[in-house]
Amino acid sequence: MEAATATAQLESFNPATGELVGVVPITAAEDVQGIVEEVAQVQPFWAQLTLSDRARYLERAAQVVIDESDEIRDLLVREQGKPRNEAFSMELLPTIDALRWIGRAGMEILADEKIPMPQLFLKTKSSAFTYEPLGVIGVISPWNYPWSIPFGEVALALMAGNGVVLKPASLTPLIGERISRVFERAGLPEGIVRVIHGPGTGQALVASSSEKVFFTGSVETGRGVAEECARHLKGHVLELGGKDAMIVLPDANVEHAIAGALWGGFANAGQTCSGIERVYVMREVAERFIAGVVRGAERLRIGDPLSWNTEIGPMVSQEQFDQVNELVDDAVAAGATLRCGGPVPSPAGLEAGAFYAPSVLTGVTHEMRIMREEIFGPVLPIIVVDSEDEAVTLANDSNFGLGASVWTSDRRKGERFAREIEAGMVWINDHMFSHGACQCSWGGVKESGLGRTHSKFGLYECVNIKLRVWEPSRIRDAWWHPYDETLGKALRQTATILYGRPSIRAGALRDGIGPLLKVGARLLRK
């Protein structure tokens, strides 16, 4: 799907038709540091703008996306392969909303924050947290959501006053270029967002003088990013994929759960980090649930992603298709039953595409690869369980911990499950939608990554949190020199008076009044 030509260009191809969508120039790895330095020269000017000014630029960017949404949507379809409706609902609309939220909420979240000083002996001081930009932030983004994932991270970094160097996935370079163009058209300073392409540039960005790296990708590559960042004492946020579990309890609205499983498992042809990849359904409703999921999967329409009626587009590449096919074949060979789906012939005119029909597997066990490894394709393996404890135990039996969902009519029970499941996000009677709501945090535990994007925590990832304290210099601190026994007694009795149990406070005040008065007199001396 990509190739470097003799003129050092990266070619991007339509995964459905094989047609060339466009080309971008390859960035030499040795040039990346220079690009970071160029962004660093622009960044101080951007950082001097007020939070409200930065917010206005982000809202302008949202309007640019709205104005150009049809064109951007179809570029997403042609370069990545997701259906038109998903390109808008799962990529463009969340971005438009995120730009507005980041701008408006960011003005409050990143404003100086006064810190209460309730301690009696600190009453003369006033303190605040201040949030300062880091400088230049590197964003290394994936191909499965090539617009919404990097765009949100770039916007967070910009709102915090940083410059950005973006390395889009090599399968979707044109979308990365379009992100940069949106901010240019919104009037942001030229050069505050730069885009790099090609082999070795991601590694060079991590090793550069960028102050922090946001990386979305595989566990193996993410470990390498973390190791390199550690060598440079550089911050990093890692989103490394998932193996999201869905638990269906007997009191769930089964039809709602079936619809949720179909969307959560098959949207974007299953090529979603937080897509449903494991289902645990209680035996009481298993037959009805499985039958409904199979019927629904068979009805999903496969075809040209540019068609408004298409629900399942092509896999992004032949390599991704082969990986999914291998995992399903391995499960079937180990005893699983493929209830529907699998490889299908490409529709007419789309012979270059690799299409995999939505698949449902039953009879799987936790020892199978398909229950341990990321599938990243339209496949739902389902296990029938006999108890709630079994469901939670199996859901937690994974190296991943990005998201999970629980389906029940009992809110209290759902919230109990949410506490017990080891994941960065747990949805009750829904799945993964919150990536489209920027006020919600995004990130996982275990091998699903470190840190958070989106929400106030995503903004905090983009700043240096500095403590600022004001002391008016009218009196000295009680613990300053000179040291003597009087000071020691005063400190000891003060601790008892302020923090001791009520029955001993009066005695401490009586015994300490003398040393306290003497120390107080010292503090008032000029």
Short mmCIF file of C-alpha atoms in Angstrom, two decimals:
data_model
loop_
_atom_site.label_atom_id
_atom_site.label_comp_id
_atom_site.label_asym_id
_atom_site.label_seq_id
_atom_site.Cartn_x
_atom_site.Cartn_y
_atom_site.Cartn_z
CA MET A 1 0.00 0.00 0.00
CA GLU A 2 2.98 2.36 0.13
CA ALA A 3 6.14 2.82 -1.83
CA ALA A 4 9.06 5.23 -1.96
CA THR A 5 9.63 6.37 -5.52
CA ALA A 6 12.86 7.51 -7.15
CA THR A 7 11.87 11.10 -6.39
CA ALA A 8 11.56 10.33 -2.66
CA GLN A 9 7.77 10.33 -2.56
CA LEU A 10 5.36 8.26 -0.50
CA GLU A 11 2.44 6.96 -2.53
CA SER A 12 -1.00 6.45 -1.01
CA PHE A 13 -3.43 3.96 -2.54
CA ASN A 14 -7.16 3.43 -2.17
CA PRO A 15 -7.59 0.13 -0.26
CA ALA A 16 -10.82 -0.63 -2.10
CA THR A 17 -9.74 0.03 -5.69
CA GLY A 18 -5.95 0.05 -5.57
CA GLU A 19 -5.94 3.43 -7.29
CA LEU A 20 -3.33 6.00 -6.46
CA VAL A 21 -4.89 8.65 -4.19
CA GLY A 22 -1.87 10.93 -4.03
CA VAL A 23 1.75 11.34 -3.05
CA VAL A 24 3.65 13.25 -0.38
CA PRO A 25 7.37 13.99 -0.13
CA ILE A 26 9.36 11.72 2.12
CA THR A 27 11.18 13.45 4.96
CA ALA A 28 14.75 12.34 5.46
CA ALA A 29 15.22 11.03 8.98
CA GLU A 30 18.27 13.25 9.43
CA ASP A 31 16.11 16.33 8.73
CA VAL A 32 13.65 15.70 11.54
CA GLN A 33 15.69 17.40 14.25
CA GLY A 34 15.93 20.53 12.11
CA ILE A 35 12.16 20.56 11.65
CA VAL A 36 11.65 20.27 15.41
CA GLU A 37 14.00 23.21 15.90
CA GLU A 38 12.09 25.27 13.33
CA VAL A 39 8.82 24.62 15.15
CA ALA A 40 10.57 25.53 18.41
CA GLN A 41 11.38 28.96 16.94
CA VAL A 42 7.69 29.63 16.19
CA GLN A 43 6.31 28.17 19.43
CA PRO A 44 7.21 31.04 21.84
CA PHE A 45 5.11 33.44 19.78
CA TRP A 46 2.15 31.06 19.94
CA ALA A 47 2.66 30.50 23.67
CA GLN A 48 2.45 34.26 24.33
CA LEU A 49 -1.16 34.34 23.15
CA THR A 50 -3.80 34.28 25.84
CA LEU A 51 -5.84 31.16 26.39
CA SER A 52 -8.88 32.89 24.96
CA ASP A 53 -6.94 33.80 21.80
CA ARG A 54 -5.81 30.20 21.32
CA ALA A 55 -9.38 29.03 21.89
CA ARG A 56 -10.61 31.35 19.14
CA TYR A 57 -8.12 29.84 16.71
CA LEU A 58 -9.35 26.35 17.57
CA GLU A 59 -12.94 27.39 16.96
CA ARG A 60 -11.86 28.78 13.60
CA ALA A 61 -10.30 25.39 12.86
CA ALA A 62 -13.62 23.74 13.70
CA GLN A 63 -15.32 25.96 11.16
CA VAL A 64 -12.73 25.03 8.53
CA VAL A 65 -13.51 21.35 9.15
CA ILE A 66 -17.23 22.03 8.84
CA ASP A 67 -16.75 23.99 5.62
CA GLU A 68 -14.57 21.28 4.07
CA SER A 69 -16.23 18.26 5.71
CA ASP A 70 -17.51 16.59 2.54
CA GLU A 71 -14.09 16.73 0.92
CA ILE A 72 -12.26 15.57 4.05
CA ARG A 73 -14.81 12.79 4.62
CA ASP A 74 -14.29 11.39 1.16
CA LEU A 75 -10.53 11.64 1.46
CA LEU A 76 -10.82 9.48 4.58
CA VAL A 77 -12.93 6.97 2.68
CA ARG A 78 -10.58 6.85 -0.28
CA GLU A 79 -7.37 6.63 1.73
CA GLN A 80 -8.39 4.51 4.72
CA GLY A 81 -11.44 2.59 3.48
CA LYS A 82 -14.05 3.18 6.21
CA PRO A 83 -17.62 3.82 5.00
CA ARG A 84 -18.76 7.38 4.44
CA ASN A 85 -21.10 7.49 7.43
CA GLU A 86 -18.38 6.21 9.74
CA ALA A 87 -15.87 8.69 8.34
CA PHE A 88 -18.16 11.50 9.43
CA SER A 89 -19.60 10.08 12.65
CA MET A 90 -16.40 8.52 14.02
CA GLU A 91 -13.81 10.98 12.70
CA LEU A 92 -15.08 14.40 11.59
CA LEU A 93 -17.93 15.08 14.01
CA PRO A 94 -15.86 14.16 17.11
CA THR A 95 -13.09 16.45 15.87
CA ILE A 96 -15.41 19.41 15.39
CA ASP A 97 -16.85 18.90 18.86
CA ALA A 98 -13.38 18.37 20.37
CA LEU A 99 -12.04 21.63 18.98
CA ARG A 100 -14.87 23.54 20.62
CA TRP A 101 -14.56 21.66 23.94
CA ILE A 102 -10.75 21.98 24.08
CA GLY A 103 -10.95 25.70 23.42
CA ARG A 104 -13.73 26.49 25.86
CA ALA A 105 -12.88 24.08 28.66
CA GLY A 106 -9.15 24.64 28.16
CA MET A 107 -9.50 28.30 29.12
CA GLU A 108 -10.65 27.20 32.58
CA ILE A 109 -8.55 24.06 32.96
CA LEU A 110 -5.27 25.77 32.00
CA ALA A 111 -5.89 29.04 33.85
CA ASP A 112 -3.82 29.66 36.98
CA GLU A 113 -5.41 27.58 39.74
CA LYS A 114 -5.42 28.97 43.27
CA ILE A 115 -4.39 26.46 45.93
CA PRO A 116 -6.10 26.69 49.33
CA MET A 117 -3.63 26.99 52.24
CA PRO A 118 -5.66 25.80 55.24
CA GLN A 119 -2.67 25.28 57.55
CA LEU A 120 -2.65 27.93 60.29
CA PHE A 121 1.13 28.35 60.03
CA LEU A 122 0.92 29.01 56.26
CA LYS A 123 -1.81 31.64 56.32
CA THR A 124 0.46 34.45 55.15
CA LYS A 125 1.22 32.65 51.87
CA SER A 126 -0.79 32.33 48.67
CA SER A 127 -0.14 29.60 46.11
CA ALA A 128 -1.23 28.63 42.61
CA PHE A 129 -0.62 26.02 39.99
CA THR A 130 0.44 27.45 36.65
CA TYR A 131 0.37 25.46 33.44
CA GLU A 132 3.23 26.20 31.08
CA PRO A 133 3.69 24.76 27.57
CA LEU A 134 6.38 22.15 27.14
CA GLY A 135 7.66 23.41 23.79
CA VAL A 136 7.38 21.02 20.83
CA ILE A 137 5.28 17.87 21.10
CA GLY A 138 5.61 14.95 18.70
CA VAL A 139 2.47 13.08 17.62
CA ILE A 140 2.87 9.69 15.95
CA SER A 141 -0.51 8.49 14.73
CA PRO A 142 -2.09 5.27 13.39
CA TRP A 143 -3.92 4.42 10.18
CA ASN A 144 -7.19 3.14 11.66
CA TYR A 145 -8.45 6.56 12.82
CA PRO A 146 -6.00 8.74 10.93
CA TRP A 147 -8.00 11.95 11.42
CA SER A 148 -9.64 11.96 14.84
CA ILE A 149 -6.79 10.44 16.87
CA PRO A 150 -3.99 12.79 15.79
CA PHE A 151 -6.25 15.81 15.35
CA GLY A 152 -7.40 15.67 18.96
CA GLU A 153 -3.87 15.30 20.26
CA VAL A 154 -2.60 18.14 18.07
CA ALA A 155 -5.44 20.38 19.29
CA LEU A 156 -4.71 19.60 22.95
CA ALA A 157 -1.04 20.42 22.45
CA LEU A 158 -1.85 23.68 20.66
CA MET A 159 -4.34 24.83 23.30
CA ALA A 160 -1.63 24.33 25.91
CA GLY A 161 0.70 26.62 23.91
CA ASN A 162 2.92 24.03 22.25
CA GLY A 163 4.11 23.53 18.70
CA VAL A 164 3.57 20.14 17.07
CA VAL A 165 5.39 17.82 14.69
CA LEU A 166 2.97 15.20 13.35
CA LYS A 167 4.07 11.85 11.90
CA PRO A 168 0.99 10.26 10.29
CA ALA A 169 0.84 6.59 9.40
CA SER A 170 2.45 5.84 6.06
CA LEU A 171 -0.80 4.23 4.83
CA THR A 172 -2.68 7.52 5.35
CA PRO A 173 -0.23 10.39 4.73
CA LEU A 174 -2.66 12.62 2.83
CA ILE A 175 -4.95 12.82 5.83
CA GLY A 176 -2.00 13.94 7.95
CA GLU A 177 -1.26 16.70 5.46
CA ARG A 178 -4.89 17.77 5.55
CA ILE A 179 -4.76 18.16 9.35
CA SER A 180 -1.91 20.64 9.01
CA ARG A 181 -3.77 22.51 6.28
CA VAL A 182 -6.85 22.95 8.51
CA PHE A 183 -4.80 24.80 11.11
CA GLU A 184 -3.11 26.88 8.43
CA ARG A 185 -6.48 27.91 7.02
CA ALA A 186 -7.67 28.75 10.53
CA GLY A 187 -4.90 31.35 10.69
CA LEU A 188 -2.51 29.75 13.17
CA PRO A 189 1.12 30.88 12.85
CA GLU A 190 2.86 29.34 9.88
CA GLY A 191 5.07 26.47 10.99
CA ILE A 192 3.43 25.85 14.39
CA VAL A 193 2.26 22.46 13.05
CA ARG A 194 4.58 20.50 10.75
CA VAL A 195 4.09 17.10 9.17
CA ILE A 196 6.80 14.55 8.42
CA HIS A 197 6.58 11.34 6.38
CA GLY A 198 8.47 8.21 5.60
CA PRO A 199 10.54 5.42 7.12
CA GLY A 200 12.64 6.28 10.13
CA THR A 201 11.00 9.63 10.78
CA GLY A 202 8.94 8.42 13.74
CA GLN A 203 12.04 7.08 15.44
CA ALA A 204 13.90 10.30 14.66
CA LEU A 205 11.05 12.35 16.15
CA VAL A 206 11.19 10.35 19.37
CA ALA A 207 14.96 10.83 19.57
CA SER A 208 14.79 14.54 18.72
CA SER A 209 14.62 17.51 21.07
CA SER A 210 10.82 17.34 21.12
CA GLU A 211 9.66 17.60 24.72
CA LYS A 212 7.03 14.87 24.68
CA VAL A 213 5.65 12.19 22.37
CA PHE A 214 2.08 10.99 21.89
CA PHE A 215 2.21 7.56 20.25
CA THR A 216 -0.62 5.30 19.11
CA GLY A 217 0.34 1.91 17.75
CA SER A 218 1.52 -1.58 18.62
CA VAL A 219 2.81 -2.73 21.98
CA GLU A 220 6.18 -3.69 20.53
CA THR A 221 6.74 -0.30 18.89
CA GLY A 222 5.35 1.48 21.94
CA ARG A 223 7.93 -0.19 24.16
CA GLY A 224 10.64 1.08 21.85
CA VAL A 225 9.19 4.60 22.05
CA ALA A 226 9.13 4.42 25.85
CA GLU A 227 12.72 3.18 26.02
CA GLU A 228 13.98 5.95 23.76
CA CYS A 229 12.01 8.59 25.66
CA ALA A 230 13.41 7.28 28.93
CA ARG A 231 16.95 7.72 27.61
CA HIS A 232 16.13 11.37 26.98
CA LEU A 233 14.08 11.78 30.19
CA LYS A 234 11.21 12.73 27.92
CA GLY A 235 7.52 12.36 28.70
CA HIS A 236 5.36 10.08 26.59
CA VAL A 237 1.73 9.05 26.25
CA LEU A 238 1.15 5.60 24.77
CA GLU A 239 -2.07 4.09 23.44
CA LEU A 240 -1.10 0.60 22.43
CA GLY A 241 -4.31 -1.14 21.51
CA GLY A 242 -6.73 -3.36 23.30
CA LYS A 243 -8.64 -6.57 23.57
CA ASP A 244 -11.89 -5.11 24.82
CA ALA A 245 -14.31 -7.42 26.59
CA MET A 246 -18.10 -7.26 26.47
CA ILE A 247 -20.03 -8.86 29.33
CA VAL A 248 -23.73 -9.56 28.79
CA LEU A 249 -25.71 -10.25 31.97
CA PRO A 250 -29.09 -12.06 32.14
CA ASP A 251 -31.02 -8.85 32.90
CA ALA A 252 -29.58 -6.94 29.93
CA ASN A 253 -31.79 -5.52 27.21
CA VAL A 254 -30.70 -8.27 24.82
CA GLU A 255 -31.74 -6.53 21.61
CA HIS A 256 -29.81 -3.44 22.68
CA ALA A 257 -26.78 -5.61 23.54
CA ILE A 258 -26.96 -7.31 20.13
CA ALA A 259 -27.00 -3.96 18.34
CA GLY A 260 -24.11 -2.75 20.51
CA ALA A 261 -22.08 -5.87 19.77
CA LEU A 262 -22.56 -5.47 16.04
CA TRP A 263 -21.45 -1.85 16.04
CA GLY A 264 -18.71 -2.25 18.65
CA GLY A 265 -17.30 -5.31 16.93
CA PHE A 266 -17.68 -4.43 13.25
CA ALA A 267 -17.47 -0.64 12.89
CA ASN A 268 -14.46 0.36 10.76
CA ALA A 269 -14.29 -3.30 9.70
CA GLY A 270 -13.25 -4.12 13.26
CA GLN A 271 -10.06 -2.09 12.87
CA THR A 272 -10.55 -0.25 16.15
CA CYS A 273 -8.28 -0.34 19.21
CA SER A 274 -11.28 -0.27 21.54
CA GLY A 275 -13.53 -2.44 19.40
CA ILE A 276 -15.21 -5.42 21.03
CA GLU A 277 -12.88 -8.40 20.59
CA ARG A 278 -14.15 -10.75 23.31
CA VAL A 279 -17.75 -11.41 24.36
CA TYR A 280 -18.76 -13.19 27.59
CA VAL A 281 -22.49 -13.86 27.70
CA MET A 282 -24.35 -15.48 30.59
CA ARG A 283 -25.85 -18.83 29.74
CA GLU A 284 -29.41 -17.69 30.49
CA VAL A 285 -29.44 -15.36 27.45
CA ALA A 286 -26.64 -16.88 25.38
CA GLU A 287 -28.73 -18.65 22.74
CA ARG A 288 -30.86 -15.59 22.03
CA PHE A 289 -27.88 -13.25 22.04
CA ILE A 290 -25.71 -15.39 19.74
CA ALA A 291 -28.53 -15.97 17.28
CA GLY A 292 -29.22 -12.25 17.13
CA VAL A 293 -25.57 -11.35 16.59
CA VAL A 294 -25.23 -13.92 13.79
CA ARG A 295 -28.39 -12.66 12.05
CA GLY A 296 -27.22 -9.07 12.39
CA ALA A 297 -23.72 -9.82 11.14
CA GLU A 298 -25.10 -11.55 8.05
CA ARG A 299 -27.24 -8.50 7.23
CA LEU A 300 -24.38 -5.97 7.30
CA ARG A 301 -23.70 -4.72 3.79
CA ILE A 302 -20.21 -5.11 2.34
CA GLY A 303 -19.09 -2.96 -0.55
CA ASP A 304 -17.66 0.30 -1.83
CA PRO A 305 -17.07 2.57 1.16
CA LEU A 306 -18.05 5.57 -0.98
CA SER A 307 -21.58 4.16 -1.19
CA TRP A 308 -23.93 5.58 1.42
CA ASN A 309 -25.39 2.10 2.12
CA THR A 310 -22.09 0.31 2.73
CA GLU A 311 -21.54 -0.78 6.34
CA ILE A 312 -18.36 -2.84 5.96
CA GLY A 313 -15.56 -1.59 3.75
CA PRO A 314 -12.27 -3.27 2.83
CA MET A 315 -9.48 -4.08 5.22
CA VAL A 316 -6.88 -1.34 5.07
CA SER A 317 -4.32 -3.68 3.48
CA GLN A 318 -3.75 -7.23 2.36
CA GLU A 319 -1.41 -7.67 5.33
CA GLN A 320 -4.20 -6.78 7.75
CA PHE A 321 -6.59 -9.12 5.96
CA ASP A 322 -4.07 -11.97 6.18
CA GLN A 323 -3.56 -11.39 9.92
CA VAL A 324 -7.30 -11.60 10.62
CA ASN A 325 -7.71 -14.66 8.41
CA GLU A 326 -4.82 -16.41 10.14
CA LEU A 327 -6.29 -15.87 13.62
CA VAL A 328 -9.73 -17.12 12.57
CA ASP A 329 -8.29 -20.18 10.83
CA ASP A 330 -6.20 -20.94 13.91
CA ALA A 331 -9.29 -20.78 16.14
CA VAL A 332 -11.33 -23.03 13.84
CA ALA A 333 -8.48 -25.53 13.67
CA ALA A 334 -8.42 -25.56 17.49
CA GLY A 335 -12.13 -26.38 17.71
CA ALA A 336 -14.02 -23.10 17.37
CA THR A 337 -17.07 -22.82 15.11
CA LEU A 338 -17.32 -20.06 12.51
CA ARG A 339 -21.03 -19.21 12.58
CA CYS A 340 -20.88 -16.66 9.78
CA GLY A 341 -18.48 -14.49 7.82
CA GLY A 342 -14.93 -14.90 6.63
CA PRO A 343 -13.15 -13.96 3.41
CA VAL A 344 -15.45 -12.91 0.58
CA PRO A 345 -14.81 -12.10 -3.09
CA SER A 346 -14.24 -8.45 -3.79
CA PRO A 347 -17.29 -6.66 -5.25
CA ALA A 348 -17.21 -5.73 -8.93
CA GLY A 349 -14.89 -2.83 -9.58
CA LEU A 350 -13.15 -3.32 -6.23
CA GLU A 351 -11.02 -6.32 -7.15
CA ALA A 352 -7.94 -4.77 -5.54
CA GLY A 353 -9.67 -4.67 -2.15
CA ALA A 354 -9.36 -7.28 0.59
CA PHE A 355 -12.85 -7.81 2.06
CA TYR A 356 -13.63 -9.85 5.17
CA ALA A 357 -17.26 -10.43 6.07
CA PRO A 358 -18.35 -9.87 9.69
CA SER A 359 -17.61 -13.10 11.52
CA VAL A 360 -18.96 -14.69 14.68
CA LEU A 361 -17.07 -17.46 16.45
CA THR A 362 -18.42 -19.74 19.16
CA GLY A 363 -16.80 -22.64 20.96
CA VAL A 364 -13.67 -20.60 21.55
CA THR A 365 -11.49 -21.03 24.62
CA HIS A 366 -9.15 -18.64 26.37
CA GLU A 367 -6.16 -20.66 25.28
CA MET A 368 -6.75 -19.80 21.62
CA ARG A 369 -4.67 -17.04 20.03
CA ILE A 370 -7.80 -15.24 18.95
CA MET A 371 -8.65 -14.61 22.61
CA ARG A 372 -5.13 -13.44 23.50
CA GLU A 373 -3.96 -11.38 20.51
CA GLU A 374 -5.47 -8.29 18.94
CA ILE A 375 -7.64 -9.28 15.98
CA PHE A 376 -8.09 -5.82 14.46
CA GLY A 377 -10.73 -7.12 12.10
CA PRO A 378 -14.50 -7.79 11.94
CA VAL A 379 -14.53 -10.86 14.18
CA LEU A 380 -16.52 -11.48 17.40
CA PRO A 381 -15.44 -14.52 19.46
CA ILE A 382 -18.15 -15.41 22.00
CA ILE A 383 -17.78 -17.46 25.18
CA VAL A 384 -20.77 -18.62 27.25
CA VAL A 385 -20.21 -18.26 31.00
CA ASP A 386 -22.08 -19.62 34.01
CA SER A 387 -21.49 -16.91 36.60
CA GLU A 388 -20.73 -13.25 37.05
CA ASP A 389 -17.44 -14.10 38.74
CA GLU A 390 -16.40 -16.20 35.75
CA ALA A 391 -17.21 -13.33 33.40
CA VAL A 392 -15.10 -10.82 35.37
CA THR A 393 -12.24 -13.28 35.79
CA LEU A 394 -12.09 -13.99 32.06
CA ALA A 395 -12.46 -10.32 31.16
CA ASN A 396 -9.44 -9.53 33.34
CA ASP A 397 -7.46 -12.48 31.96
CA SER A 398 -5.69 -10.39 29.33
CA ASN A 399 -2.48 -8.47 28.89
CA PHE A 400 -4.58 -5.59 27.56
CA GLY A 401 -6.77 -3.19 29.50
CA LEU A 402 -8.03 -0.43 27.22
CA GLY A 403 -11.82 -0.57 27.49
CA ALA A 404 -14.65 -2.94 28.38
CA SER A 405 -18.41 -2.89 28.54
CA VAL A 406 -21.07 -4.39 30.81
CA TRP A 407 -24.65 -4.84 29.65
CA THR A 408 -27.27 -4.92 32.40
CA SER A 409 -30.50 -3.21 33.50
CA ASP A 410 -29.15 -2.88 37.05
CA ARG A 411 -27.07 0.30 37.25
CA ARG A 412 -25.64 -0.56 40.66
CA LYS A 413 -24.50 -3.95 39.40
CA GLY A 414 -23.01 -2.37 36.28
CA GLU A 415 -21.03 0.09 38.36
CA ARG A 416 -19.78 -2.75 40.57
CA PHE A 417 -18.56 -4.58 37.49
CA ALA A 418 -16.92 -1.37 36.28
CA ARG A 419 -14.91 -1.21 39.50
CA GLU A 420 -13.82 -4.83 39.20
CA ILE A 421 -12.78 -4.80 35.54
CA GLU A 422 -9.16 -3.91 34.85
CA ALA A 423 -9.42 -1.27 32.14
CA GLY A 424 -8.95 2.42 31.55
CA MET A 425 -12.59 2.82 30.51
CA VAL A 426 -15.73 0.81 31.23
CA TRP A 427 -19.03 1.57 29.54
CA ILE A 428 -22.36 0.29 30.83
CA ASN A 429 -24.81 -0.54 28.03
CA ASP A 430 -22.62 1.10 25.39
CA HIS A 431 -19.13 0.72 23.99
CA MET A 432 -16.24 2.98 22.93
CA PHE A 433 -18.41 6.00 22.03
CA SER A 434 -16.56 8.26 24.49
CA HIS A 435 -13.60 8.68 22.14
CA GLY A 436 -15.95 11.09 20.41
CA ALA A 437 -16.56 13.08 23.63
CA CYS A 438 -13.33 14.94 24.35
CA GLN A 439 -14.30 15.72 27.94
CA CYS A 440 -13.91 12.00 28.67
CA SER A 441 -10.43 10.62 29.29
CA TRP A 442 -8.98 8.05 26.89
CA GLY A 443 -6.30 5.51 27.72
CA GLY A 444 -5.69 2.12 29.23
CA VAL A 445 -3.81 0.01 31.73
CA LYS A 446 -1.52 -2.99 31.39
CA GLU A 447 -0.12 -3.28 27.85
CA SER A 448 -2.75 -0.90 26.51
CA GLY A 449 -0.53 2.01 27.39
CA LEU A 450 0.44 4.85 29.68
CA GLY A 451 -1.08 8.26 30.25
CA ARG A 452 -4.30 9.76 28.95
CA THR A 453 -5.46 11.73 25.96
CA HIS A 454 -8.61 13.86 25.84
CA SER A 455 -10.20 15.40 28.96
CA LYS A 456 -8.45 17.64 31.45
CA PHE A 457 -5.86 14.92 31.89
CA GLY A 458 -4.95 15.12 28.21
CA LEU A 459 -4.39 18.86 28.60
CA TYR A 460 -2.26 18.24 31.69
CA GLU A 461 -0.11 15.88 29.61
CA CYS A 462 0.79 18.87 27.42
CA VAL A 463 2.06 21.23 30.14
CA ASN A 464 4.63 21.66 32.83
CA ILE A 465 2.71 22.02 36.09
CA LYS A 466 4.50 24.69 38.06
CA LEU A 467 3.86 25.77 41.63
CA ARG A 468 3.98 29.52 42.28
CA VAL A 469 3.95 30.87 45.87
CA TRP A 470 3.70 34.44 47.19
CA GLU A 471 4.94 35.43 50.66
CA PRO A 472 4.52 39.13 51.60
CA SER A 473 7.64 39.10 53.87
CA ARG A 474 5.95 40.63 56.90
CA ILE A 475 7.07 37.93 59.32
CA ARG A 476 9.60 35.15 59.34
CA ASP A 477 8.61 31.49 59.15
CA ALA A 478 8.40 29.83 62.55
CA TRP A 479 10.82 27.05 61.60
CA TRP A 480 13.65 29.35 60.55
CA HIS A 481 16.82 29.88 62.61
CA PRO A 482 17.70 30.17 65.41
CA TYR A 483 17.05 26.63 66.63
CA ASP A 484 16.68 25.99 70.38
CA GLU A 485 14.62 24.01 72.84
CA THR A 486 11.90 26.66 72.92
CA LEU A 487 11.34 26.25 69.18
CA GLY A 488 11.26 22.48 69.58
CA LYS A 489 8.59 22.65 72.27
CA ALA A 490 6.53 25.16 70.31
CA LEU A 491 6.59 22.97 67.19
CA ARG A 492 5.67 19.86 69.15
CA GLN A 493 2.74 21.47 70.95
CA THR A 494 1.52 23.14 67.75
CA ALA A 495 1.25 19.74 66.07
CA THR A 496 -0.79 18.38 68.97
CA ILE A 497 -3.07 21.43 69.13
CA LEU A 498 -3.79 21.34 65.39
CA TYR A 499 -3.89 17.60 64.70
CA GLY A 500 -4.13 15.69 68.01
CA ARG A 501 -7.25 14.00 69.30
CA PRO A 502 -9.64 16.43 71.01
CA SER A 503 -9.03 15.12 74.52
CA ILE A 504 -5.36 16.21 74.56
CA ARG A 505 -5.56 19.52 72.71
CA ALA A 506 -6.40 21.61 75.79
CA GLY A 507 -3.43 20.19 77.68
CA ALA A 508 -1.13 20.85 74.74
CA LEU A 509 -2.29 24.47 74.59
CA ARG A 510 -1.66 24.89 78.33
CA ASP A 511 1.79 23.34 78.17
CA GLY A 512 2.77 25.10 74.98
CA ILE A 513 1.50 28.60 75.57
CA GLY A 514 4.86 29.79 76.92
CA PRO A 515 7.04 28.49 74.07
CA LEU A 516 4.47 29.61 71.53
CA LEU A 517 4.43 33.19 72.83
CA LYS A 518 8.24 33.33 72.86
CA VAL A 519 8.47 32.05 69.28
CA GLY A 520 5.72 34.44 68.22
CA ALA A 521 7.64 37.35 69.63
CA ARG A 522 10.70 36.32 67.64
CA LEU A 523 8.72 36.22 64.40
CA LEU A 524 7.63 39.82 64.81
CA ARG A 525 11.17 41.13 65.19
CA LYS A 526 12.54 43.00 62.20
#
